Coordinates of C-alpha atoms in Angstrom, one line a residue:
M1 CA 85.8 30.9 49.2
K2 CA 87.3 29.1 52.3
Y3 CA 89.0 26.5 50.1
T4 CA 90.5 29.1 48.0
A5 CA 91.9 30.9 51.0
L6 CA 93.0 27.5 52.3
F7 CA 95.0 26.7 49.1
A8 CA 96.5 30.1 49.1
I9 CA 98.0 29.6 52.5
F10 CA 99.2 26.4 51.7
S11 CA 100.8 27.8 48.5
L12 CA 102.5 30.6 50.5
F13 CA 104.0 28.0 52.9
L14 CA 105.3 25.9 50.1
T15 CA 107.1 28.8 48.5
A16 CA 108.6 29.8 51.7
C17 CA 110.0 26.2 52.4
N18 CA 111.4 25.6 49.0
D19 CA 111.4 26.7 45.6
N20 CA 108.9 24.0 44.3
K21 CA 105.9 26.3 44.1
V22 CA 102.7 24.1 43.4
Q23 CA 101.2 25.0 39.9
P24 CA 97.7 24.1 38.5
I25 CA 97.2 22.2 35.4
D26 CA 94.0 22.7 33.2
T27 CA 92.1 19.8 31.3
A28 CA 93.7 20.4 28.0
E29 CA 97.4 20.1 29.4
L30 CA 96.5 17.1 31.3
L31 CA 94.9 15.2 28.4
Q32 CA 98.3 16.0 26.5
N33 CA 100.2 14.4 29.1
L34 CA 98.3 11.1 30.1
D35 CA 101.0 9.0 28.4
N36 CA 103.9 11.3 29.4
P37 CA 106.4 8.9 31.2
Q38 CA 107.9 12.2 33.0
Y39 CA 104.3 12.9 34.5
V40 CA 102.8 10.8 37.5
I41 CA 99.3 11.3 37.7
I42 CA 98.1 10.7 41.3
D43 CA 94.7 10.2 42.6
S44 CA 94.4 11.1 46.2
R45 CA 90.6 10.1 46.7
N46 CA 89.6 7.4 49.0
D47 CA 89.9 3.6 47.6
S48 CA 86.0 3.3 46.8
L49 CA 86.1 6.3 44.4
Y50 CA 89.3 5.3 42.8
N51 CA 88.2 1.8 42.2
G52 CA 84.8 2.8 40.7
F53 CA 82.1 4.2 42.7
K54 CA 80.8 7.6 41.5
D55 CA 82.1 10.8 43.0
K56 CA 79.6 13.4 44.1
H57 CA 77.9 15.2 41.2
A58 CA 79.9 12.9 38.9
S59 CA 78.3 10.9 35.9
R60 CA 80.7 8.1 36.0
G61 CA 83.0 6.4 38.5
G62 CA 86.6 5.4 38.6
H63 CA 89.9 7.2 38.0
I64 CA 91.9 9.0 35.3
Q65 CA 93.3 6.7 33.0
G66 CA 97.0 5.6 34.2
S67 CA 96.6 7.2 37.5
I68 CA 98.0 5.7 40.8
Q69 CA 96.7 6.1 44.1
F70 CA 98.2 7.9 47.0
T71 CA 96.3 9.7 49.9
C72 CA 97.3 12.5 52.2
S73 CA 96.5 10.3 55.3
W74 CA 99.4 8.0 54.5
F75 CA 101.8 10.4 55.4
D76 CA 101.6 9.9 59.1
S77 CA 102.0 6.2 58.7
I78 CA 105.4 6.2 56.6
E79 CA 108.3 6.5 58.6
A80 CA 110.4 9.5 57.5
G81 CA 113.5 7.6 56.4
K82 CA 111.3 5.4 54.2
F83 CA 109.3 7.9 52.5
D84 CA 111.4 8.6 49.3
S85 CA 111.9 5.0 48.7
F86 CA 108.1 4.1 49.3
A87 CA 107.2 6.8 46.8
E88 CA 109.9 5.7 44.3
S89 CA 108.2 2.0 44.5
K90 CA 105.0 3.6 43.3
G91 CA 106.8 5.6 40.3
I92 CA 107.2 8.7 42.2
T93 CA 110.3 10.5 41.9
K94 CA 111.8 14.1 42.1
N95 CA 112.6 14.4 38.6
K96 CA 109.0 13.6 37.5
T97 CA 106.2 16.0 37.6
L98 CA 103.3 15.0 39.9
V99 CA 99.8 15.8 38.8
I100 CA 97.5 15.3 41.8
Y101 CA 93.8 15.6 41.7
D102 CA 90.8 15.2 44.1
S103 CA 87.3 16.1 44.4
N104 CA 87.9 17.5 48.0
P105 CA 89.8 20.8 47.8
D106 CA 91.2 20.2 51.4
N107 CA 92.4 16.8 50.5
L108 CA 94.1 18.3 47.4
A109 CA 95.7 21.2 49.6
C110 CA 97.0 18.7 52.0
I111 CA 98.8 16.2 49.7
S112 CA 100.0 18.8 47.5
A113 CA 101.5 20.5 50.3
E114 CA 103.2 17.4 51.8
F115 CA 105.0 16.2 48.5
A116 CA 106.0 19.9 47.6
A117 CA 107.5 20.2 51.0
K118 CA 109.6 17.4 50.4
G119 CA 111.0 18.5 47.4
Y120 CA 108.8 17.1 44.7
K121 CA 107.5 18.9 41.6
V122 CA 103.7 19.3 42.1
R123 CA 100.7 20.3 39.8
T124 CA 97.2 20.2 40.9
F125 CA 94.3 19.4 38.8
S126 CA 91.1 20.8 40.3
D127 CA 88.4 20.1 37.8
F128 CA 88.2 16.3 38.1
I129 CA 84.3 16.2 38.2
S130 CA 84.1 18.5 35.0
Y131 CA 86.6 16.0 33.5
V132 CA 84.5 13.1 34.4
N133 CA 81.3 14.6 33.0
A134 CA 82.9 15.5 29.8
G135 CA 83.5 12.0 28.8
Y136 CA 87.2 12.0 29.1
P137 CA 89.3 8.7 29.7
L138 CA 88.5 6.9 33.0
E139 CA 89.2 3.4 34.2
S140 CA 87.7 1.3 37.2
L141 CA 87.9 -2.1 38.7
P142 CA 85.3 -4.4 37.0
N143 CA 83.9 -5.6 40.5
F144 CA 84.7 -2.6 42.5
Q145 CA 81.5 -3.0 44.4
Y146 CA 82.6 -5.9 46.5
S147 CA 84.9 -3.5 48.8
V148 CA 82.9 -0.6 50.5
S149 CA 83.6 2.5 52.3
P150 CA 82.6 3.5 55.8
E151 CA 80.2 6.1 54.0
W152 CA 78.6 3.4 51.8
V153 CA 77.8 1.2 54.9
Y154 CA 76.5 3.9 57.0
S155 CA 74.2 4.8 54.1
V156 CA 72.9 1.3 54.2
L157 CA 72.4 1.4 57.8
Q158 CA 70.4 4.6 57.4
G159 CA 68.0 2.7 55.0
E160 CA 69.2 4.6 52.0
K161 CA 70.2 3.0 48.5
P162 CA 73.7 4.1 47.9
E163 CA 75.2 3.2 44.4
R164 CA 75.3 -0.8 43.5
Y165 CA 72.8 -1.5 46.3
T166 CA 69.1 -2.4 45.2
N167 CA 68.3 -4.9 48.1
D168 CA 65.7 -4.1 50.7
D169 CA 67.3 -6.8 53.2
F170 CA 70.8 -6.7 54.6
M171 CA 72.9 -7.9 57.7
L172 CA 76.2 -6.3 59.0
F173 CA 78.6 -8.8 60.7
E174 CA 81.8 -8.4 62.8
V175 CA 83.7 -11.5 61.9
S176 CA 86.2 -13.1 64.2
W177 CA 87.1 -16.5 65.7
G178 CA 85.1 -17.8 68.8
A179 CA 81.6 -17.8 70.4
L180 CA 79.9 -14.7 71.2
E181 CA 81.0 -14.9 74.7
N182 CA 84.6 -14.9 73.9
A183 CA 84.6 -12.5 70.9
K184 CA 86.7 -9.6 72.2
A185 CA 86.3 -7.6 68.8
Y186 CA 82.7 -7.6 69.2
T187 CA 82.8 -5.8 72.7
Q188 CA 82.8 -2.4 70.8
H189 CA 81.2 -2.8 67.1
I190 CA 79.3 -0.8 64.4
V191 CA 75.8 -0.2 65.5
G192 CA 73.6 -2.9 64.3
A193 CA 76.2 -5.4 63.7
Y194 CA 75.9 -8.9 64.6
H195 CA 79.0 -11.4 65.6
F196 CA 79.8 -14.1 62.8
D197 CA 82.1 -16.7 64.4
T198 CA 84.1 -18.2 61.8
D199 CA 83.8 -21.6 63.4
W200 CA 80.3 -21.4 61.7
V201 CA 82.1 -22.5 58.4
E202 CA 85.3 -24.0 59.0
G203 CA 86.4 -26.9 61.2
E204 CA 88.8 -27.2 64.2
A205 CA 92.5 -28.3 64.1
P206 CA 94.4 -30.0 62.5
V207 CA 92.6 -28.9 59.2
H208 CA 90.6 -25.9 59.4
N209 CA 88.8 -26.4 55.8
L210 CA 85.2 -25.5 55.3
L211 CA 82.8 -27.8 57.2
D212 CA 80.2 -30.0 55.2
P213 CA 77.6 -28.2 53.4
A214 CA 74.7 -29.2 55.7
T215 CA 76.3 -28.0 58.8
I216 CA 77.2 -24.6 57.0
E217 CA 73.7 -24.2 55.9
L218 CA 72.2 -25.1 59.3
N219 CA 74.9 -22.4 60.9
L220 CA 74.1 -19.8 58.5
L221 CA 70.4 -20.2 58.8
K222 CA 70.6 -20.1 62.6
N223 CA 72.1 -16.5 62.1
G224 CA 69.8 -15.4 59.7
I225 CA 71.9 -15.5 56.4
T226 CA 70.1 -16.5 53.2
K227 CA 71.3 -16.2 49.4
D228 CA 69.2 -13.4 48.9
K229 CA 70.2 -10.8 51.6
T230 CA 72.9 -8.5 51.3
I231 CA 75.7 -9.4 53.6
I232 CA 78.0 -6.7 54.6
L233 CA 81.4 -8.0 56.8
Y234 CA 84.0 -6.5 58.6
S235 CA 86.9 -7.5 61.1
D236 CA 89.5 -6.2 63.4
N237 CA 91.8 -8.4 61.4
P238 CA 90.7 -7.9 57.9
L239 CA 91.8 -11.6 57.1
A240 CA 88.5 -13.1 58.8
A241 CA 86.2 -10.9 56.8
Y242 CA 87.9 -11.7 53.5
R243 CA 88.0 -15.6 54.5
I244 CA 84.2 -15.3 55.1
F245 CA 83.4 -13.4 51.8
W246 CA 85.1 -16.3 50.0
A247 CA 83.0 -18.8 52.1
L248 CA 79.7 -17.1 51.5
K249 CA 80.2 -16.8 47.9
W250 CA 81.2 -20.5 47.7
A251 CA 78.1 -21.1 49.6
G252 CA 75.8 -18.9 47.2
V253 CA 75.0 -15.6 48.9
E254 CA 74.6 -13.5 45.9
D255 CA 75.5 -10.1 47.5
V256 CA 78.4 -10.1 49.7
R257 CA 80.5 -6.7 50.5
V258 CA 83.6 -6.2 52.8
L259 CA 84.3 -3.0 54.6
N260 CA 87.4 -1.6 53.4
G261 CA 89.4 -1.4 56.7
N262 CA 88.3 -2.1 60.3
L263 CA 86.6 -0.6 63.1
S264 CA 89.3 2.1 63.4
T265 CA 88.5 3.1 59.8
W266 CA 84.9 3.3 60.8
M267 CA 85.4 5.4 63.7
D268 CA 88.1 7.7 62.0
S269 CA 85.3 8.7 59.7
G270 CA 83.0 9.8 62.3
F271 CA 80.7 6.9 62.6
P272 CA 78.9 5.4 65.6
T273 CA 79.7 2.3 67.7
E274 CA 77.8 0.5 70.4
T275 CA 78.4 -2.1 72.9
K276 CA 75.0 -3.7 72.6
V277 CA 74.7 -7.2 71.9
N278 CA 72.8 -7.8 68.9
I279 CA 71.2 -11.6 68.2
P280 CA 69.9 -12.3 64.7
Q281 CA 66.6 -13.5 64.0
P282 CA 66.8 -17.1 62.3
A283 CA 65.8 -17.9 58.8
N284 CA 64.0 -20.9 57.5
N285 CA 65.4 -21.4 53.9
F286 CA 68.5 -20.4 52.5
G287 CA 67.1 -20.2 49.1
G288 CA 69.5 -22.2 47.1
H289 CA 71.9 -25.3 46.9
I290 CA 75.1 -24.8 49.1
P291 CA 77.7 -24.9 47.6
T292 CA 76.4 -22.7 44.7
N293 CA 79.9 -22.4 43.3
P294 CA 81.9 -25.1 44.5
Q295 CA 84.7 -24.1 41.8
L296 CA 85.7 -21.5 44.3
S297 CA 87.2 -24.1 46.5
I298 CA 89.8 -26.7 46.1
A299 CA 89.5 -28.7 49.4
Q300 CA 92.2 -31.3 49.6
P301 CA 95.8 -31.5 48.7
Q302 CA 95.2 -34.6 46.4
Q303 CA 92.7 -32.5 44.5
A304 CA 95.1 -29.5 44.3
Y305 CA 97.9 -31.8 42.9
A306 CA 95.7 -33.3 40.5
H307 CA 94.5 -29.9 39.1
Q308 CA 98.2 -28.7 39.1
Q309 CA 99.0 -31.5 36.6
Q310 CA 96.5 -29.9 34.4
G311 CA 98.0 -26.6 34.4
L312 CA 96.9 -25.0 37.7
K313 CA 99.1 -22.5 39.3
L314 CA 99.2 -22.8 43.2
I315 CA 100.1 -19.5 44.5
S316 CA 101.6 -19.2 48.1
S317 CA 100.2 -16.6 50.1
R318 CA 102.7 -17.5 53.0
A319 CA 105.5 -15.4 54.1
W320 CA 108.9 -15.6 52.2
E321 CA 110.5 -17.4 55.2
E322 CA 107.8 -20.0 55.1
Y323 CA 108.0 -20.3 51.2
I324 CA 111.5 -21.0 51.1
G325 CA 111.2 -23.5 54.0
E326 CA 113.2 -21.5 56.8
V327 CA 110.1 -21.8 59.2
S328 CA 106.7 -23.8 59.2
G329 CA 104.8 -20.5 60.1
D330 CA 102.5 -21.8 62.5
D331 CA 103.1 -23.5 65.9
A332 CA 100.6 -26.2 64.9
I333 CA 102.3 -27.1 61.7
Q334 CA 105.5 -29.3 62.0
A335 CA 106.9 -29.4 58.4
T336 CA 108.5 -26.9 56.4
G337 CA 108.5 -26.4 52.7
E338 CA 105.7 -25.8 50.0
P339 CA 103.9 -27.8 47.6
Q340 CA 106.3 -28.9 44.7
G341 CA 106.0 -26.0 41.9
A342 CA 104.3 -23.4 44.1
I343 CA 104.7 -20.0 43.1
W344 CA 105.1 -17.3 45.6
G345 CA 102.6 -14.5 45.3
F346 CA 103.5 -12.1 48.1
S347 CA 102.2 -12.1 51.7
G348 CA 103.5 -10.5 54.8
S349 CA 105.7 -10.8 57.9
A350 CA 104.0 -13.4 59.7
P351 CA 100.9 -15.9 59.5
S352 CA 98.8 -13.1 61.3
N353 CA 99.2 -10.7 58.4
V354 CA 99.5 -10.0 54.5
A355 CA 101.0 -6.6 54.9
D356 CA 102.2 -6.6 51.1
F357 CA 98.3 -6.3 50.3
Y358 CA 97.7 -3.3 52.3
D359 CA 98.3 0.4 52.1
P360 CA 99.8 2.4 55.0
D361 CA 96.5 3.1 56.6
D362 CA 95.7 -0.5 56.7
T363 CA 93.1 -0.3 53.9
L364 CA 93.5 -2.6 51.0
R365 CA 96.1 -1.9 48.4
N366 CA 95.5 -0.8 44.9
P367 CA 94.6 -4.2 43.3
K368 CA 96.4 -3.0 39.9
E369 CA 99.7 -2.7 41.8
I370 CA 99.5 -6.3 42.8
E371 CA 98.5 -7.5 39.4
A372 CA 101.9 -5.6 38.1
L373 CA 103.7 -7.8 40.8
W374 CA 102.2 -10.9 39.9
Q375 CA 102.8 -10.1 36.1
E376 CA 106.7 -10.3 37.0
L377 CA 106.2 -13.7 38.5
G378 CA 104.2 -15.2 35.5
I379 CA 101.0 -14.9 37.3
V380 CA 98.6 -13.3 34.6
Q381 CA 95.0 -12.8 34.0
G382 CA 93.6 -16.0 32.2
D383 CA 95.7 -18.5 34.2
Q384 CA 94.0 -21.1 36.5
L385 CA 94.9 -20.2 39.8
A386 CA 94.4 -21.6 43.5
F387 CA 95.8 -19.4 46.3
Y388 CA 96.6 -21.0 49.6
C389 CA 98.5 -20.3 52.8
G390 CA 98.8 -22.4 55.9
T391 CA 95.3 -23.0 56.9
G392 CA 93.2 -20.6 54.8
W393 CA 93.0 -17.2 55.9
R394 CA 95.6 -15.3 54.2
A395 CA 94.9 -16.9 50.8
S396 CA 91.5 -15.2 50.8
V397 CA 92.9 -11.7 50.6
P398 CA 94.7 -12.1 47.0
W399 CA 91.9 -14.2 46.0
F400 CA 89.4 -11.3 46.8
M401 CA 92.0 -9.0 44.7
T402 CA 91.3 -11.3 41.6
Q403 CA 87.6 -10.8 42.2
L404 CA 87.9 -7.0 42.3
L405 CA 90.0 -7.3 39.1
G406 CA 87.4 -9.5 37.4
W407 CA 89.8 -12.5 36.9
R408 CA 88.1 -15.8 36.3
N409 CA 89.2 -19.2 37.3
T410 CA 90.6 -18.4 40.2
A411 CA 90.1 -20.4 43.5
V412 CA 91.4 -20.9 47.1
Y413 CA 93.3 -24.3 47.9
D414 CA 91.6 -24.6 51.5
G415 CA 93.8 -27.3 52.8
G416 CA 97.1 -25.1 52.3
W417 CA 100.4 -26.3 53.3
N418 CA 99.0 -27.7 56.6
A419 CA 97.2 -30.3 54.8
W420 CA 99.7 -30.9 52.2
Q421 CA 102.5 -31.6 54.5
M422 CA 100.3 -34.4 56.2
T423 CA 100.5 -36.4 52.8
E424 CA 103.2 -38.0 50.7
L425 CA 102.8 -35.4 47.9
P426 CA 106.1 -33.6 46.6
V427 CA 107.4 -30.9 48.3
Q428 CA 109.9 -28.1 47.4
K429 CA 112.3 -26.4 49.8
G430 CA 114.2 -23.4 49.0
A431 CA 113.5 -20.6 46.4
P432 CA 113.2 -22.3 42.9
T433 CA 116.0 -21.7 40.7
G434 CA 117.9 -19.4 43.2
L435 CA 114.9 -16.9 43.2
L436 CA 115.7 -13.8 45.3
K437 CA 112.8 -12.6 47.2
P438 CA 110.8 -10.2 45.1
D439 CA 110.3 -6.8 46.0
A440 CA 106.7 -5.8 47.1
K441 CA 107.1 -2.3 46.5
N442 CA 105.3 -1.5 49.7
D443 CA 107.8 -0.8 52.5
S444 CA 106.5 1.9 54.6
G445 CA 108.4 1.1 57.4
R446 CA 105.7 -0.2 59.7
M447 CA 106.4 -2.5 62.6
L448 CA 103.9 -5.3 62.5
K449 CA 103.2 -7.3 65.3
K450 CA 104.3 -11.1 64.6
I451 CA 102.0 -13.9 66.1
N452 CA 101.8 -17.4 65.1
S453 CA 98.3 -17.5 64.2
C454 CA 95.7 -15.4 62.0
R455 CA 92.9 -16.8 64.6
G456 CA 94.8 -15.3 67.8

């Protein structure tokens, strides 16, 4: 009853503010308009539910066929002057009808009120669970389970068995660069989390490639990591967690997850933190050969070049200014440019971020949006792809998205531009064939701190 009353209050407010009164839509009418270009279907639930995890009381997971994603929490993170252009980049315009659905009535009331107050035509679908259980069209990401919500992680910590978790042995790590005594991000952490120093798997300057397999195995075992344990990762700068996800999958850890977001995401969800230092119990046997999945890494520029001659597409995850050779992108890298033939695959504003791949709330962007952007640049499923950046961290994020999407034949070229510019291999400078910077369709007006190292 309280939800009905809340929705009524919002409806009255909207009517007073403008003439765009929110109207409901039933299942039959929704089904008739699934392919109507004048309708935009919006899923306002969290990423995990959109990607494929089952909603409460739902028999299946995923989102309504053709729906996009937009959550109420974004409104506070989008600059007022940027809102309409940001919405339009998602296909949301005032001449179209927005059909918004959510399994949480409060969330549905919130987002529908916000859009209607801004002059959009809004209709609400409040029967999503019945829609799911009736067998109507849904879509989900093939490997949605790699990206997990705070609720999922908390359930595991409580000894429960949430969806897509069947293990009895897990470890949770805060990931950042530096030894435990220097790990500022570990000062406050999720209860029970251990610290993961990225130096356990990658070398020092000038090239930060993966260490030799024997050293990596030794470091993993010292910290209790084996191939059969479920390893859950998170980091203040998510680049670190995605980098280690890739490294552990390369090594052969069978079940690795990344918390979608960071410690703030965890705390905003109401879950506890601690300042206690947790020390892992060492393990004796990794349980497999490292690397079990060597195809996930191309280590050296000569190897990348050889693969490129056989049809591999090198995808740059560096900022546009780096890609066209205006800046080197890192204080430790002297030369500017890119490997000859490299394709720009979106990134961010500096070596410390890949903002094009995140939503306004700093969670991972809908991979289907990235897939559509890539397609415009000739990057499609089935291609042999190797993502790279300056020294390896940024490339892990788009590569992770290919894993969510179920793409095969994708790797990280670990040496990146840093290693390439130390060779005599061919280099390109400037945008190929006069290409203008592609629109990431994700400008919410956020001001991002620019620093010249993702390890900063």
